[in-house]
CSV table of N, CA and C in Angstrom, one decimal:
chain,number,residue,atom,x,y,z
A,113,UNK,N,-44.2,-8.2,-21.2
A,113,UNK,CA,-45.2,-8.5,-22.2
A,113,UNK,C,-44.4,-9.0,-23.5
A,114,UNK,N,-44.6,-10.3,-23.7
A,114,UNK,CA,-44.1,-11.1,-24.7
A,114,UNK,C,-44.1,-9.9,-26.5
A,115,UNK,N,-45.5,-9.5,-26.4
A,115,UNK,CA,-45.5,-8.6,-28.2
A,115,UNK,C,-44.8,-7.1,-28.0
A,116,UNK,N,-44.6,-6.7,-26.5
A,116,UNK,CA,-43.7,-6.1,-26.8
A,116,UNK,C,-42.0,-5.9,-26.5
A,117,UNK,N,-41.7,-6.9,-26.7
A,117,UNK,CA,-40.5,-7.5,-26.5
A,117,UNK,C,-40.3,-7.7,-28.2
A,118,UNK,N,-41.3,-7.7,-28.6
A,118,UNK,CA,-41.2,-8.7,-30.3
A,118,UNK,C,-41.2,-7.0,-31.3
A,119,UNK,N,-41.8,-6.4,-30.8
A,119,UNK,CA,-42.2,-5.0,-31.3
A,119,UNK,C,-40.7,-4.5,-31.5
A,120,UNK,N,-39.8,-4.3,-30.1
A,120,UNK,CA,-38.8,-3.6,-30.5
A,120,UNK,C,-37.1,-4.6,-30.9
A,121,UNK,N,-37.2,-6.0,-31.3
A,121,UNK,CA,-36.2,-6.8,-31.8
A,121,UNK,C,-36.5,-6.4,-33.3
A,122,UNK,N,-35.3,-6.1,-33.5
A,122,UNK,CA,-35.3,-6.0,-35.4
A,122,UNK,C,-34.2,-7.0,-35.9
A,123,UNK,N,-34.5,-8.3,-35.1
A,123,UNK,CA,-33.4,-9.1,-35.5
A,123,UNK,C,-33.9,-9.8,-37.0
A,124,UNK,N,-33.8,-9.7,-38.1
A,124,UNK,CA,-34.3,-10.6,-39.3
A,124,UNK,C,-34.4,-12.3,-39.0
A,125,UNK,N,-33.4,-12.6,-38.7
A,125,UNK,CA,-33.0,-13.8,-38.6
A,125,UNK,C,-34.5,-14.5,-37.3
A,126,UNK,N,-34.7,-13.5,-36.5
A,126,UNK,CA,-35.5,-14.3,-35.0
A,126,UNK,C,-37.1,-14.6,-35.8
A,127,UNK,N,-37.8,-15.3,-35.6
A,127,UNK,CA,-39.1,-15.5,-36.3
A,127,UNK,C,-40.2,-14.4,-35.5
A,128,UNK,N,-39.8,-14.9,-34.3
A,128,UNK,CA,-40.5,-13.7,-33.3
A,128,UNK,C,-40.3,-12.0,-33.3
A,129,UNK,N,-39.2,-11.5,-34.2
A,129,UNK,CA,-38.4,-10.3,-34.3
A,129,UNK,C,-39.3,-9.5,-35.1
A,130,UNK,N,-38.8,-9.0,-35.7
A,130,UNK,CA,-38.9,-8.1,-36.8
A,130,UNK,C,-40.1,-8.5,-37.4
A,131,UNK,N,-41.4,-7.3,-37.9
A,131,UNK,CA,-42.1,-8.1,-38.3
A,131,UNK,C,-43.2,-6.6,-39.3
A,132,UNK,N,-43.6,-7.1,-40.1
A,132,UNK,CA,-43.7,-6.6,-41.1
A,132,UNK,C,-45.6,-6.8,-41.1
A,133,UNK,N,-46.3,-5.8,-40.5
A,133,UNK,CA,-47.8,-5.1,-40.5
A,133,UNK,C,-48.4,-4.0,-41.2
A,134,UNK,N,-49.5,-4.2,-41.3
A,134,UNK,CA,-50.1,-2.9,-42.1
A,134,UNK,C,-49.8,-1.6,-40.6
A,135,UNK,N,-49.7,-0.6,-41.8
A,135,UNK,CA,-50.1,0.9,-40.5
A,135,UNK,C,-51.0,1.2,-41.3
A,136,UNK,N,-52.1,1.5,-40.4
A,136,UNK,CA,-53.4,2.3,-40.6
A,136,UNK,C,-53.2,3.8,-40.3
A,137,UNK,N,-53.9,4.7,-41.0
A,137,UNK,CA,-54.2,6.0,-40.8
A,137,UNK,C,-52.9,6.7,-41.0
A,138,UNK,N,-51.4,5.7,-41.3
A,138,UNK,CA,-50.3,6.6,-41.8
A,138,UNK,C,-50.5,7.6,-43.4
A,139,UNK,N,-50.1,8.5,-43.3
A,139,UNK,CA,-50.1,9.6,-44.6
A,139,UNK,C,-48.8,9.7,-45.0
A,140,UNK,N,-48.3,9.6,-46.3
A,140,UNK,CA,-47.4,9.9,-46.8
A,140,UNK,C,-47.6,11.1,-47.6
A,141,UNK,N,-46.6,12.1,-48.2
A,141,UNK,CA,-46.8,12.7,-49.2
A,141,UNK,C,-45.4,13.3,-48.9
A,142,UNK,N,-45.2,13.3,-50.2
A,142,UNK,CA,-43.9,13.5,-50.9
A,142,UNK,C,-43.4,14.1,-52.4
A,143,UNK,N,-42.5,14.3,-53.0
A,143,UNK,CA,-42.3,14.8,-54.2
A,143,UNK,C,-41.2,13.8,-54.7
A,144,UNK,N,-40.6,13.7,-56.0
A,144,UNK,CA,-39.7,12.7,-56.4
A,144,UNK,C,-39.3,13.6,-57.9
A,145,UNK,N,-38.5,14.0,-57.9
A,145,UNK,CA,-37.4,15.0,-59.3
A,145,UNK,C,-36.3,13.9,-59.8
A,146,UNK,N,-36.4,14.1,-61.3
A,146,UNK,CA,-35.5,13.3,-61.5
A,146,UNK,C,-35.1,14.1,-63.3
A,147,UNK,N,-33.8,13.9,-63.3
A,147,UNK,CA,-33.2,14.6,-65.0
A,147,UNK,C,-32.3,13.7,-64.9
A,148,UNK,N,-32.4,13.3,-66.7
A,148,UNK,CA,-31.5,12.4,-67.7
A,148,UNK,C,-30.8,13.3,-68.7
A,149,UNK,N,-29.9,13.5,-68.9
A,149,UNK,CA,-29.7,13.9,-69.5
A,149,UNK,C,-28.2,13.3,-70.7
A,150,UNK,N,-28.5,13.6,-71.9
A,150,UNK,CA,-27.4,12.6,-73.1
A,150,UNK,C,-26.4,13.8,-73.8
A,151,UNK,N,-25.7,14.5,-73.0
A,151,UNK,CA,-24.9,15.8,-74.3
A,151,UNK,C,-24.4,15.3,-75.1
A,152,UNK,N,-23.4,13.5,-75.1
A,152,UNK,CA,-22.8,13.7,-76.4
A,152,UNK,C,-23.1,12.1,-76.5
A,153,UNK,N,-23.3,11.6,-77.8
A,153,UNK,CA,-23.5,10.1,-77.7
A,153,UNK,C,-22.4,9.2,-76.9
A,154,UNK,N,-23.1,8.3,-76.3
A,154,UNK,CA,-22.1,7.4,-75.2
A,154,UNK,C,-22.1,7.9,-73.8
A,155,UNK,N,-22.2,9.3,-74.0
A,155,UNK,CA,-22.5,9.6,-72.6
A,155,UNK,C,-23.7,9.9,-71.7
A,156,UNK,N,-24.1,9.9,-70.5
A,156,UNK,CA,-25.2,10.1,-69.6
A,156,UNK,C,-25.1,10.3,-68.3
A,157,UNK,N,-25.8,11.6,-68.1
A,157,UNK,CA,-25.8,12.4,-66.7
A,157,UNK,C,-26.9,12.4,-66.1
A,158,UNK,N,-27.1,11.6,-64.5
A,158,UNK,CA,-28.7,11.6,-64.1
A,158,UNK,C,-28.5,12.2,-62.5
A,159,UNK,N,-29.6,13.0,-62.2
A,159,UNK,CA,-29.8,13.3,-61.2
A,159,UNK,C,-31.1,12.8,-60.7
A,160,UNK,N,-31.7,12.6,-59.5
A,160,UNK,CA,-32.8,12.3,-58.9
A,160,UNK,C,-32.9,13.2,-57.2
A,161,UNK,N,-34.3,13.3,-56.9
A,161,UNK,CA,-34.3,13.8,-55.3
A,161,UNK,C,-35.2,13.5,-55.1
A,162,UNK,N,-35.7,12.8,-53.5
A,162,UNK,CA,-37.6,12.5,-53.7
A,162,UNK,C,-37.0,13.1,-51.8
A,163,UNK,N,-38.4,13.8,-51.8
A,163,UNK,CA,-38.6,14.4,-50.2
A,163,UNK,C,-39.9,13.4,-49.6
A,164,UNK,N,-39.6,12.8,-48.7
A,164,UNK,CA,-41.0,11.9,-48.6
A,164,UNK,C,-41.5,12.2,-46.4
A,165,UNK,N,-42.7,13.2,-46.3
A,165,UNK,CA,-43.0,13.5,-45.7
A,165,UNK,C,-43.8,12.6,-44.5
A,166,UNK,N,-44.0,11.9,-43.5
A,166,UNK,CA,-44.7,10.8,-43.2
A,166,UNK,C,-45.8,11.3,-41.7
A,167,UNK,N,-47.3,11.1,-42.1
A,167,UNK,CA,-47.9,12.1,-40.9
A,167,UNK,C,-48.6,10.7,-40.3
A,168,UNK,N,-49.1,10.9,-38.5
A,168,UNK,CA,-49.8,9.9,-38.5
A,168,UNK,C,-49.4,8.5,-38.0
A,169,UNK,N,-47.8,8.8,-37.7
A,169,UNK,CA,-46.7,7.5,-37.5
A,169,UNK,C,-46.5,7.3,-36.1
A,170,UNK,N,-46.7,6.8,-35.0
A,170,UNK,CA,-46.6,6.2,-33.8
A,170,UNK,C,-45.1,5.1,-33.8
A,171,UNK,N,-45.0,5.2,-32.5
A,171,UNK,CA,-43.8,4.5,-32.1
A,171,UNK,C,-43.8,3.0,-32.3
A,172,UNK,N,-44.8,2.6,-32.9
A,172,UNK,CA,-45.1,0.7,-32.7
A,172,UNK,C,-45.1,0.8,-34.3
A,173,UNK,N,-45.2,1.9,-35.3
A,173,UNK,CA,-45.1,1.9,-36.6
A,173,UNK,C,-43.3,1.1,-37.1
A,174,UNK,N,-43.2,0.2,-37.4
A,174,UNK,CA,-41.7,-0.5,-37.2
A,174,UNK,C,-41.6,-0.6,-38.6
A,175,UNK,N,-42.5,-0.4,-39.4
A,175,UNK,CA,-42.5,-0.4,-40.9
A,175,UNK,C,-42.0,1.1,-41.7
A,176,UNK,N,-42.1,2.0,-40.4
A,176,UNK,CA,-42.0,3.4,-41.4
A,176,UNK,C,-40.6,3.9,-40.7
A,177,UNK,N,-40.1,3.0,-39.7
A,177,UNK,CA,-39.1,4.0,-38.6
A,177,UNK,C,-37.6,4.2,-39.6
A,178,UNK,N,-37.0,3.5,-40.9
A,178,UNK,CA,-36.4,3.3,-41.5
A,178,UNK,C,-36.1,4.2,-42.7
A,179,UNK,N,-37.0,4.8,-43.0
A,179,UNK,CA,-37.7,5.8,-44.2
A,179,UNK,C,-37.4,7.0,-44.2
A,180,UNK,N,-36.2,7.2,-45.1
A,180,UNK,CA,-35.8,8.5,-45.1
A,180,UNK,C,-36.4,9.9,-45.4
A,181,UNK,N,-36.0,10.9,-45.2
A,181,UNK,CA,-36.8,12.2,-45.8
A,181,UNK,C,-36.6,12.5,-46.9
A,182,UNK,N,-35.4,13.0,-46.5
A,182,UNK,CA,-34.7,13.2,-48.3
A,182,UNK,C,-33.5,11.8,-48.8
A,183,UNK,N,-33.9,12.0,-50.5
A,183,UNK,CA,-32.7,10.9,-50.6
A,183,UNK,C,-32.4,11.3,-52.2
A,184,UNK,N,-31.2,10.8,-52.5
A,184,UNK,CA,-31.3,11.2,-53.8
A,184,UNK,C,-30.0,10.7,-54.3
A,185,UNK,N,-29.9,11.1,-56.5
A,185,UNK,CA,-28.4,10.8,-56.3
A,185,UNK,C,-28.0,11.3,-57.5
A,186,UNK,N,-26.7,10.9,-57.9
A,186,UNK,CA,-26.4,11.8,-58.8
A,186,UNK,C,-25.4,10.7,-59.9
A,187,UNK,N,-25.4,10.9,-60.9
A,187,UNK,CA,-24.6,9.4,-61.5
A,187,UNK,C,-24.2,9.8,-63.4
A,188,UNK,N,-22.6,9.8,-63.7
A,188,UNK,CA,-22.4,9.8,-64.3
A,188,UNK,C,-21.9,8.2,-65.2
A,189,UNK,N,-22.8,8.1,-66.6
A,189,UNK,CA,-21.8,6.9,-67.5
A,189,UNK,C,-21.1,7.2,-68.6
A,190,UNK,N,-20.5,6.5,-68.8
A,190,UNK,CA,-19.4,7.0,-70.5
A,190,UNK,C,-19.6,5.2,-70.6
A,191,UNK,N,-19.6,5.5,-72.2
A,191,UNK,CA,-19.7,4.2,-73.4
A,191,UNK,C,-18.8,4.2,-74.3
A,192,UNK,N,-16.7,3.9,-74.1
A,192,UNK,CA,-16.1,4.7,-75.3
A,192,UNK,C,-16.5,3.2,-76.2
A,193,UNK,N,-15.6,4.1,-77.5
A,193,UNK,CA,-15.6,3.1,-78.3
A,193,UNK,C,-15.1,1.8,-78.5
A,194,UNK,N,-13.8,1.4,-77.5
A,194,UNK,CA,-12.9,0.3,-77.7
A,194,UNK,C,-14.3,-0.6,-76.7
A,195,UNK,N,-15.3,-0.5,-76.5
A,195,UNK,CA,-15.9,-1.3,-75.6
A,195,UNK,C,-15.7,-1.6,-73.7
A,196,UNK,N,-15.5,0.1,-73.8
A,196,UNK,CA,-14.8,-0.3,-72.1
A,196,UNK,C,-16.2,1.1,-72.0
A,197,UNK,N,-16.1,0.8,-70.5
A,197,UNK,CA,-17.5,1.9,-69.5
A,197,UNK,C,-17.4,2.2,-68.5
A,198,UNK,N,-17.9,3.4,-68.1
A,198,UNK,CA,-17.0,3.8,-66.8
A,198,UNK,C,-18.5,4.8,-66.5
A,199,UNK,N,-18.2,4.5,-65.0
A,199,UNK,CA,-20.0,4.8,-64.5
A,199,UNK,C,-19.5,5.0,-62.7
A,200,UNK,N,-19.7,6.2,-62.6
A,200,UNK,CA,-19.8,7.2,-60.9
A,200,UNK,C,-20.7,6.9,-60.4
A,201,UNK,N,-21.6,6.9,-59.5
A,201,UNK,CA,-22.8,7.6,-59.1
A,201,UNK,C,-22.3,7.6,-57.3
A,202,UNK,N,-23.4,8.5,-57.1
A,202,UNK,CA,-22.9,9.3,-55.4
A,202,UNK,C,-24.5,8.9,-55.5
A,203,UNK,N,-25.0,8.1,-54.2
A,203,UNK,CA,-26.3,8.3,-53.5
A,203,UNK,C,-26.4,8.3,-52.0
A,204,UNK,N,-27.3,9.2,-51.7
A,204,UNK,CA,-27.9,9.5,-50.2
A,204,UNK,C,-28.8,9.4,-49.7
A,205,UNK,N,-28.9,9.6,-48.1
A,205,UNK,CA,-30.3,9.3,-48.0
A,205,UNK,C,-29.9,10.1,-46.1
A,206,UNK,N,-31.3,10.6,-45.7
A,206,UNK,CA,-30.7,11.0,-44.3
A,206,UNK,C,-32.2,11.3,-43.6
A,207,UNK,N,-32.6,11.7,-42.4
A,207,UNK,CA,-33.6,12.0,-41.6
A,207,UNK,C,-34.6,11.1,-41.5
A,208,UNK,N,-33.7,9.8,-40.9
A,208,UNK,CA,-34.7,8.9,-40.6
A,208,UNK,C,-35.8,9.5,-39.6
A,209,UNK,N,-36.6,8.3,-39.7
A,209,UNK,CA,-37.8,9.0,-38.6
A,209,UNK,C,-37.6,8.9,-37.0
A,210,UNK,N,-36.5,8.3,-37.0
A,210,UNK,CA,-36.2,7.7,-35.2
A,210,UNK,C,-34.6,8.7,-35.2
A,211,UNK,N,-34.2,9.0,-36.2
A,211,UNK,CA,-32.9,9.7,-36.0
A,211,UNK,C,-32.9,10.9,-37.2
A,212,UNK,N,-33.2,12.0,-36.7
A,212,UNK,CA,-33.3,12.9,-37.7
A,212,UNK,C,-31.6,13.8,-38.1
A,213,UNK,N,-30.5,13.5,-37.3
A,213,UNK,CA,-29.2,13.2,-37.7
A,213,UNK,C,-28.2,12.4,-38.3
A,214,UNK,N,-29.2,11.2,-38.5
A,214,UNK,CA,-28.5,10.2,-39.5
A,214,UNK,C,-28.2,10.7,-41.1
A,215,UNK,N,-27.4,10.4,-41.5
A,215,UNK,CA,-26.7,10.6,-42.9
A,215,UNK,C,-25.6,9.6,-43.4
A,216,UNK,N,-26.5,8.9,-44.6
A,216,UNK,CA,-26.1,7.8,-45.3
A,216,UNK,C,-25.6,8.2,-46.6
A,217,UNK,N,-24.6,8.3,-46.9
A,217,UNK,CA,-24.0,8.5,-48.4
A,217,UNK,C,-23.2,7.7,-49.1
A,218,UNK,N,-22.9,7.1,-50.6
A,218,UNK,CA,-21.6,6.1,-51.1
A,218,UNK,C,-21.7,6.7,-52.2
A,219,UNK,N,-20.4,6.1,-52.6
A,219,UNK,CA,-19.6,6.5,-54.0
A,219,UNK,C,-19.3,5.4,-55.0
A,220,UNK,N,-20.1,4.9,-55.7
A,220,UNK,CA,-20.3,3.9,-56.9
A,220,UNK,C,-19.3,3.9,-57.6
A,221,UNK,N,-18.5,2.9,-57.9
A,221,UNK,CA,-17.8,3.5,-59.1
A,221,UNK,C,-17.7,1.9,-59.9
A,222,UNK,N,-17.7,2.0,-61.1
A,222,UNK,CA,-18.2,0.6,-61.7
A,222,UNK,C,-17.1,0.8,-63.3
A,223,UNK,N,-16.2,-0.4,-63.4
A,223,UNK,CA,-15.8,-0.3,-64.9
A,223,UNK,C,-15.9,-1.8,-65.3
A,224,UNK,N,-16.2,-1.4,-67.2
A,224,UNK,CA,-16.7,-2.6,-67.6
A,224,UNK,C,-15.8,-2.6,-68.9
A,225,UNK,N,-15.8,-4.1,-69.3
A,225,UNK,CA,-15.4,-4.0,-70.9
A,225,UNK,C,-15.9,-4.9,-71.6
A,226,UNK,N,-16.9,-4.8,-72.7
A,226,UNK,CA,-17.7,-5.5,-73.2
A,226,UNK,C,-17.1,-6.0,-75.0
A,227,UNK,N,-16.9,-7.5,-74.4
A,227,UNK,CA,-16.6,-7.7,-76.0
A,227,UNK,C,-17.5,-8.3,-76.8
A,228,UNK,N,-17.9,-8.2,-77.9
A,228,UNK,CA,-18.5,-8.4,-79.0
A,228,UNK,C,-18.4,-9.9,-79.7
A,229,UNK,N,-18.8,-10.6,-79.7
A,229,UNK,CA,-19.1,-12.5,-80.2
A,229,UNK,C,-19.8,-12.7,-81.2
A,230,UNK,N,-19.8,-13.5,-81.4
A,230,UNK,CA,-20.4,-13.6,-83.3
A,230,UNK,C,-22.0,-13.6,-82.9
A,231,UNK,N,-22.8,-13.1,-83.8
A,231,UNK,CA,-23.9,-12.9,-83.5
A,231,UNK,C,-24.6,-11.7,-83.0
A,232,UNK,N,-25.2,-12.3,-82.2
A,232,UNK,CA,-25.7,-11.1,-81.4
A,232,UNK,C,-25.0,-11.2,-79.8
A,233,UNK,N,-23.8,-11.8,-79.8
A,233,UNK,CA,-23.6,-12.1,-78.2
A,233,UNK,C,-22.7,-11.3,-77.9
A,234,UNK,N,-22.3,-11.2,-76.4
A,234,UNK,CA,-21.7,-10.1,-76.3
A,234,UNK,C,-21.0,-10.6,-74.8
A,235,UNK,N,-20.0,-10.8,-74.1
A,235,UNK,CA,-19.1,-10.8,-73.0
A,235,UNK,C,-19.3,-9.9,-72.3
A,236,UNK,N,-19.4,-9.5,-71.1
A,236,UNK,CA,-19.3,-8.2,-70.6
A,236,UNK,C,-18.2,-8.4,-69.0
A,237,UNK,N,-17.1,-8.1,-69.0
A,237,UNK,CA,-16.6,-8.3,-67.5
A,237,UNK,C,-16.8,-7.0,-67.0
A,238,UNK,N,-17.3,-7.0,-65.7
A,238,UNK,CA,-17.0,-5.9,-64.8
A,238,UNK,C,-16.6,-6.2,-63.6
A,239,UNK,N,-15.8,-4.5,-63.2
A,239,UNK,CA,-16.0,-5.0,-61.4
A,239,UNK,C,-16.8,-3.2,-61.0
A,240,UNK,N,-17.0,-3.8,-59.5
A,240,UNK,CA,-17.6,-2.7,-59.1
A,240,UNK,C,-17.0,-2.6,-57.7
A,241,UNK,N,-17.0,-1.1,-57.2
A,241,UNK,CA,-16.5,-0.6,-55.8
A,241,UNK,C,-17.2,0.2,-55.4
A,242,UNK,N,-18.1,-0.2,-54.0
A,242,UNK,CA,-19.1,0.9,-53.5
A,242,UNK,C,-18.1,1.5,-52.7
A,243,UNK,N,-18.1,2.3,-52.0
A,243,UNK,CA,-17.3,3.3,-51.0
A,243,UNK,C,-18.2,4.4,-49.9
A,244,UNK,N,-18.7,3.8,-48.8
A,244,UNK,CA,-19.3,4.5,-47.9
A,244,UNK,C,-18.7,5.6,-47.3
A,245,UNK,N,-19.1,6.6,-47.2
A,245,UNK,CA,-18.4,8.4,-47.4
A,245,UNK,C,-18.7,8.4,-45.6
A,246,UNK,N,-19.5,7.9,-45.1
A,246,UNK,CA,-19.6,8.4,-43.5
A,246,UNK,C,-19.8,7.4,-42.9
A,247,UNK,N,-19.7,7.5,-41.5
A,247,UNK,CA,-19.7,6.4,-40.4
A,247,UNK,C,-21.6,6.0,-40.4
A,248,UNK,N,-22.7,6.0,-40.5
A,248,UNK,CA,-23.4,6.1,-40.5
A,248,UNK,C,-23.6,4.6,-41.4
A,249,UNK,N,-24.2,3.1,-41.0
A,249,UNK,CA,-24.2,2.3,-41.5
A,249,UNK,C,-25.7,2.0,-42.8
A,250,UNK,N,-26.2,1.4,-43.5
A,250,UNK,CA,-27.3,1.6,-44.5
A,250,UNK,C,-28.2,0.8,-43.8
A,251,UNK,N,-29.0,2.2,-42.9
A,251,UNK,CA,-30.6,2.1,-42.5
A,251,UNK,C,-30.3,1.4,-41.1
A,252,UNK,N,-29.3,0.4,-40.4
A,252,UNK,CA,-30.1,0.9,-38.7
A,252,UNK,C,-28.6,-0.1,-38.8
A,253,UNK,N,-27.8,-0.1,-37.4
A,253,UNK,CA,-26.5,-0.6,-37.1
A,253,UNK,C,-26.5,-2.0,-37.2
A,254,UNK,N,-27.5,-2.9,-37.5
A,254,UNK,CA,-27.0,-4.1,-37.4
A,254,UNK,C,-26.8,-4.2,-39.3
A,255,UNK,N,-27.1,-3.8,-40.1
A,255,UNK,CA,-26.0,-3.3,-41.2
A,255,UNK,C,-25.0,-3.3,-41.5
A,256,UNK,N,-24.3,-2.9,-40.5
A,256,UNK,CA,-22.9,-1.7,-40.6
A,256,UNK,C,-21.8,-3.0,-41.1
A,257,UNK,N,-21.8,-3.0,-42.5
A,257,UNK,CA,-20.6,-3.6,-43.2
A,257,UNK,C,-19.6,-2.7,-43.3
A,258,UNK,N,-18.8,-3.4,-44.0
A,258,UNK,CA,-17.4,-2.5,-44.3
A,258,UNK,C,-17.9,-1.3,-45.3
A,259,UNK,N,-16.7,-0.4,-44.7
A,259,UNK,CA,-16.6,1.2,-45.6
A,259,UNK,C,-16.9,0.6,-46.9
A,260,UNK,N,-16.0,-0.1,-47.5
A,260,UNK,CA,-15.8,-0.6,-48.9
A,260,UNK,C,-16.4,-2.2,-49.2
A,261,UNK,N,-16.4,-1.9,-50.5
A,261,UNK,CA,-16.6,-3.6,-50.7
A,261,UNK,C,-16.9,-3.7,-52.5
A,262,UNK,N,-16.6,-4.4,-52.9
A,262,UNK,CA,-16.5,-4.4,-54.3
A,262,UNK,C,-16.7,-5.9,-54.9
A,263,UNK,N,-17.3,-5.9,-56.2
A,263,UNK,CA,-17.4,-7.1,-57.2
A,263,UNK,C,-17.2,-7.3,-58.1
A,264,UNK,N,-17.0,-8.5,-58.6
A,264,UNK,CA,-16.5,-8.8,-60.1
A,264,UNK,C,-17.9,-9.1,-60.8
A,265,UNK,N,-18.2,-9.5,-61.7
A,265,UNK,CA,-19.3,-10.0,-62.7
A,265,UNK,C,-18.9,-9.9,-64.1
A,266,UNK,N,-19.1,-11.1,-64.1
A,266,UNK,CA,-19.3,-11.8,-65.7
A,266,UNK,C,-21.0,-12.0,-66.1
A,267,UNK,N,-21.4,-11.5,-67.8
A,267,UNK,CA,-22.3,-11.2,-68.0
A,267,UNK,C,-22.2,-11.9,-69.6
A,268,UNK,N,-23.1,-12.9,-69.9
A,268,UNK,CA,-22.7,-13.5,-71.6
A,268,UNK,C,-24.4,-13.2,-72.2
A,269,UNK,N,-24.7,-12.1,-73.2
A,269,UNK,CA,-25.8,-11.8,-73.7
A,269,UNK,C,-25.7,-12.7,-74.7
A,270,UNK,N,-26.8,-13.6,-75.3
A,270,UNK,CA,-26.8,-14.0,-76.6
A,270,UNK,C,-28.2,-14.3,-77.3
């Protein structure tokens, strides 16, 4: 049967593949926590967690099989004064619905230095380095990029 041959390709690229429908009679319910927190000016500590429960979900559901249970993260920034910034964050995500042993974790780490222009303008160069903590690729193996991978960005406010 041709639709379901189409049902189980999650190729993005195929027109025939992957394909994005309503689910009826699916239930979600879940929770989502989140704290900001500022102890000293320039700095900022954020935590988040959301549990997202899914009832009602059948195997031809291709829209929900991706959707984790728990996910969450945790992320420190600093703002010093010479115009440089330095920003952690750790986020996760694990119990997919088709793999309830999967576990997706990285390690953010981002520095910036922002110079100041006449006006209101402002330079900002950064680079950034994600860092994947487990073998587990982001959300289903045709994903699976490298452990690492990192960027530059230039940013001109004015």
């Amino acid at each position: 049967d041709e639709m379901a041959l189409a049902e189980h390709n999650l190729d993005p690229t195929d027109s025939e593949g992957f394909q994005i429908r309503p689910t009826r009679d699916m239930r979600l319910r879940g929770v989502e926590l989140g704290s900001d927190w500022r102890p000293v000016p320039g700095q900022r500590l954020q935590g988040n967690y959301a549990y997202l429960n899914m009832e009602n979900v059948t195997r031809q559901d291709d829209n929900s099989q991706f959707l984790p249970m728990h996910s969450g993260s945790a992320a420190w920034w600093q703002d010093y004064a010479n115009g440089l910034q330095l920003g952690l964050a750790y986020v996760f995500y694990n119990d997919l619905r088709d793999d309830r042993d999967f576990f997706f974790d990285r390690l953010d780490t981002r520095l910036a230095r922002i110079f100041r222009l006449p006006g209101q303008q402002r330079l900002t160069l950064a680079g950034v380095l994600q860092s994947r903590l487990t073998d587990d690729p982001e959300m289903r193996q045709e994903n699976g990029s490298d452990r690492n991978r990192g960027w530059v960005s230039i940013d001109w406010t004015y």
